[in-house]
């Protein structure tokens, strides 16, 4: 079969199978594939050689899925798939309908409670959605555990000026009336440069299931992320600084794609966020994926985490030379707080394309200048 005849589902399924092998899944476990097939829907059946009907913002090349491998500090591993449900219809209404179709298809089969989705759906899924997406999902897969699901909504879906109201109302409906205030004081302090970027709910009914709010910090300094972290008990700002230095390679101002903070709340403890995570879009601060891999590897090794697992995970999604592109390693995140900490590496599927590596002169908006001249 010619490479361009491979379908998106085949391509992504191979990658996901490889990642699940690395994470220690039973070889015959078909759950990840079944979920992936449902998530991609009709988009999954298209050969890679055909233009996708919809270019998703999940990944730079329009692929509607992005993988990640989460390294808990205690050694556990999880594989995750962030994705936009596929549909036959173009446009945002199609994508909302596709999201609902996906959730219907999998919720009964995998015992996934949908109450929290239903509680906020009318708020975040209007008839005329604005912005880059309306609803995304993430599949959270751990060996020998039941799969879990998370739904992501866009606070700016009714326009940027409504974002705060939507988030306040979303929290209120989920029993977290006071969640917003502390975040606003620590993470929404730089005017228009701090924006509410995602509102996410775990589709789970345990008292520890989470509601998460994400804030993107445009042109942020490491100190901005440290301040954002400091609201969470047990999130050591020094670890945030070390993370930014290691992954940013000395970048001082993150002027490319933004640093993103997230806060998670559990109903059991509604008053303060229990976890802080910082996402660093490493692809904008390196010349190529080889440099990204070196930085991520050094950071993992410094925390006693296995770099060979990182290399195997990379090998599961691609066999291209890492120097031949940039963006395979899309983001890296650091999670901190009393419920445990960890590092997650986001890996692009690159189904539709690879971003060429950056030359030294090719620095617009990339932050590469920063890393080149930093001490
Ligand atoms: N592709 C988008 C971005 O990079 C959305 C996205 C995908 C994202 N995975 C992410 C954002 C992880 C933050 C963290 O912004």
mmCIF file of N, CA, C and O in Angstrom, residues 8 36-45 53-54 56 64-65 83-91 94-102 135 137:
data_model
loop_
_atom_site.group_PDB
_atom_site.id
_atom_site.type_symbol
_atom_site.label_atom_id
_atom_site.label_comp_id
_atom_site.label_asym_id
_atom_site.label_seq_id
_atom_site.Cartn_x
_atom_site.Cartn_y
_atom_site.Cartn_z
ATOM 1 N N UNK A 8 -5.918 8.116 8.279
ATOM 2 C CA UNK A 8 -5.535 8.805 9.519
ATOM 3 C C UNK A 8 -5.665 7.857 10.707
ATOM 4 O O UNK A 8 -4.797 7.816 11.579
ATOM 5 N N UNK A 36 -9.942 5.572 20.135
ATOM 6 C CA UNK A 36 -9.360 6.419 19.083
ATOM 7 C C UNK A 36 -10.238 6.405 17.833
ATOM 8 O O UNK A 36 -10.485 7.443 17.213
ATOM 9 N N UNK A 37 -10.723 5.219 17.465
ATOM 10 C CA UNK A 37 -11.562 5.119 16.268
ATOM 11 C C UNK A 37 -12.830 5.964 16.412
ATOM 12 O O UNK A 37 -13.223 6.706 15.523
ATOM 13 N N UNK A 38 -13.436 5.873 17.608
ATOM 14 C CA UNK A 38 -14.658 6.659 17.843
ATOM 15 C C UNK A 38 -14.361 8.151 17.842
ATOM 16 O O UNK A 38 -15.145 8.955 17.363
ATOM 17 N N UNK A 39 -13.235 8.521 18.417
ATOM 18 C CA UNK A 39 -12.886 9.942 18.495
ATOM 19 C C UNK A 39 -12.684 10.517 17.090
ATOM 20 O O UNK A 39 -13.224 11.569 16.747
ATOM 21 N N UNK A 40 -11.934 9.823 16.260
ATOM 22 C CA UNK A 40 -11.658 10.339 14.914
ATOM 23 C C UNK A 40 -12.895 10.305 14.038
ATOM 24 O O UNK A 40 -13.074 11.157 13.156
ATOM 25 N N UNK A 41 -13.758 9.336 14.257
ATOM 26 C CA UNK A 41 -14.994 9.252 13.481
ATOM 27 C C UNK A 41 -14.672 9.229 11.990
ATOM 28 O O UNK A 41 -13.670 8.639 11.558
ATOM 29 N N UNK A 42 -15.488 9.901 11.170
ATOM 30 C CA UNK A 42 -15.274 9.865 9.716
ATOM 31 C C UNK A 42 -13.928 10.446 9.292
ATOM 32 O O UNK A 42 -13.388 10.051 8.255
ATOM 33 N N UNK A 43 -13.365 11.367 10.090
ATOM 34 C CA UNK A 43 -12.062 11.934 9.723
ATOM 35 C C UNK A 43 -10.991 10.850 9.698
ATOM 36 O O UNK A 43 -10.008 10.945 8.948
ATOM 37 N N UNK A 44 -11.189 9.805 10.503
ATOM 38 C CA UNK A 44 -10.201 8.729 10.588
ATOM 39 C C UNK A 44 -10.146 7.857 9.362
ATOM 40 O O UNK A 44 -9.150 7.188 9.106
ATOM 41 N N UNK A 45 -11.217 7.853 8.583
ATOM 42 C CA UNK A 45 -11.265 6.952 7.431
ATOM 43 C C UNK A 45 -10.626 7.568 6.187
ATOM 44 O O UNK A 45 -10.493 6.913 5.167
ATOM 45 N N UNK A 53 -10.722 17.536 5.876
ATOM 46 C CA UNK A 53 -11.825 18.476 5.664
ATOM 47 C C UNK A 53 -11.728 19.649 6.614
ATOM 48 O O UNK A 53 -12.210 20.733 6.335
ATOM 49 N N UNK A 54 -11.156 19.389 7.768
ATOM 50 C CA UNK A 54 -11.097 20.428 8.799
ATOM 51 C C UNK A 54 -9.680 20.426 9.350
ATOM 52 O O UNK A 54 -9.156 19.368 9.699
ATOM 53 N N UNK A 56 -7.596 21.019 12.308
ATOM 54 C CA UNK A 56 -7.825 21.178 13.742
ATOM 55 C C UNK A 56 -6.693 21.982 14.375
ATOM 56 O O UNK A 56 -5.537 21.862 13.978
ATOM 57 N N UNK A 64 -6.098 16.116 14.005
ATOM 58 C CA UNK A 64 -7.020 16.336 15.125
ATOM 59 C C UNK A 64 -6.646 15.600 16.414
ATOM 60 O O UNK A 64 -7.434 15.621 17.369
ATOM 61 N N UNK A 65 -5.496 14.939 16.472
ATOM 62 C CA UNK A 65 -5.067 14.320 17.735
ATOM 63 C C UNK A 65 -3.620 14.682 18.068
ATOM 64 O O UNK A 65 -2.818 14.964 17.170
ATOM 65 N N UNK A 83 -7.870 15.195 21.550
ATOM 66 C CA UNK A 83 -8.419 15.135 20.197
ATOM 67 C C UNK A 83 -9.698 15.917 20.014
ATOM 68 O O UNK A 83 -10.432 16.192 20.953
ATOM 69 N N UNK A 84 -9.919 16.263 18.763
ATOM 70 C CA UNK A 84 -11.161 16.910 18.349
ATOM 71 C C UNK A 84 -11.949 15.860 17.576
ATOM 72 O O UNK A 84 -11.412 15.242 16.651
ATOM 73 N N UNK A 85 -13.196 15.641 17.965
ATOM 74 C CA UNK A 85 -13.975 14.591 17.305
ATOM 75 C C UNK A 85 -14.211 14.960 15.846
ATOM 76 O O UNK A 85 -14.466 16.116 15.514
ATOM 77 N N UNK A 86 -14.139 13.955 15.002
ATOM 78 C CA UNK A 86 -14.271 14.193 13.562
ATOM 79 C C UNK A 86 -15.711 14.089 13.101
ATOM 80 O O UNK A 86 -16.520 13.381 13.693
ATOM 81 N N UNK A 87 -16.017 14.834 12.051
ATOM 82 C CA UNK A 87 -17.374 14.765 11.518
ATOM 83 C C UNK A 87 -17.339 14.887 10.002
ATOM 84 O O UNK A 87 -16.328 15.250 9.404
ATOM 85 N N UNK A 88 -18.461 14.584 9.375
ATOM 86 C CA UNK A 88 -18.571 14.745 7.925
ATOM 87 C C UNK A 88 -18.897 16.176 7.548
ATOM 88 O O UNK A 88 -18.714 16.586 6.419
ATOM 89 N N UNK A 89 -19.438 16.919 8.514
ATOM 90 C CA UNK A 89 -19.863 18.288 8.214
ATOM 91 C C UNK A 89 -18.763 19.264 8.535
ATOM 92 O O UNK A 89 -18.096 19.146 9.555
ATOM 93 N N UNK A 90 -18.628 20.232 7.670
ATOM 94 C CA UNK A 90 -17.633 21.266 7.928
ATOM 95 C C UNK A 90 -18.183 22.234 8.969
ATOM 96 O O UNK A 90 -19.379 22.294 9.209
ATOM 97 N N UNK A 91 -17.278 22.973 9.585
ATOM 98 C CA UNK A 91 -17.716 24.072 10.441
ATOM 99 C C UNK A 91 -17.847 23.669 11.895
ATOM 100 O O UNK A 91 -17.787 22.498 12.254
ATOM 101 N N UNK A 94 -20.660 21.407 13.178
ATOM 102 C CA UNK A 94 -20.328 20.012 12.913
ATOM 103 C C UNK A 94 -19.423 19.463 13.995
ATOM 104 O O UNK A 94 -19.585 18.337 14.441
ATOM 105 N N UNK A 95 -18.506 20.292 14.445
ATOM 106 C CA UNK A 95 -17.555 19.782 15.429
ATOM 107 C C UNK A 95 -18.205 19.591 16.801
ATOM 108 O O UNK A 95 -17.879 18.651 17.530
ATOM 109 N N UNK A 96 -19.175 20.438 17.138
ATOM 110 C CA UNK A 96 -19.904 20.231 18.402
ATOM 111 C C UNK A 96 -20.754 18.962 18.304
ATOM 112 O O UNK A 96 -20.754 18.127 19.209
ATOM 113 N N UNK A 97 -21.435 18.807 17.195
ATOM 114 C CA UNK A 97 -22.255 17.598 17.016
ATOM 115 C C UNK A 97 -21.369 16.357 17.073
ATOM 116 O O UNK A 97 -21.729 15.338 17.658
ATOM 117 N N UNK A 98 -20.179 16.459 16.485
ATOM 118 C CA UNK A 98 -19.271 15.313 16.489
ATOM 119 C C UNK A 98 -18.801 14.993 17.904
ATOM 120 O O UNK A 98 -18.672 13.823 18.279
ATOM 121 N N UNK A 99 -18.557 16.039 18.696
ATOM 122 C CA UNK A 99 -18.154 15.825 20.090
ATOM 123 C C UNK A 99 -19.234 15.082 20.856
ATOM 124 O O UNK A 99 -18.959 14.135 21.602
ATOM 125 N N UNK A 100 -20.474 15.494 20.629
ATOM 126 C CA UNK A 100 -21.580 14.834 21.329
ATOM 127 C C UNK A 100 -21.756 13.393 20.851
ATOM 128 O O UNK A 100 -22.022 12.492 21.642
ATOM 129 N N UNK A 101 -21.573 13.213 19.537
ATOM 130 C CA UNK A 101 -21.666 11.858 18.994
ATOM 131 C C UNK A 101 -20.622 10.940 19.654
ATOM 132 O O UNK A 101 -20.920 9.837 20.098
ATOM 133 N N UNK A 102 -19.403 11.456 19.749
ATOM 134 C CA UNK A 102 -18.321 10.662 20.356
ATOM 135 C C UNK A 102 -18.670 10.293 21.802
ATOM 136 O O UNK A 102 -18.570 9.130 22.208
ATOM 137 N N UNK A 135 -15.131 22.165 21.414
ATOM 138 C CA UNK A 135 -14.957 21.114 22.419
ATOM 139 C C UNK A 135 -13.907 20.104 21.950
ATOM 140 O O UNK A 135 -13.903 19.689 20.784
ATOM 141 N N UNK A 137 -11.539 16.574 23.560
ATOM 142 C CA UNK A 137 -11.552 15.547 24.610
ATOM 143 C C UNK A 137 -10.146 15.058 24.842
ATOM 144 O O UNK A 137 -9.298 15.136 23.950
#
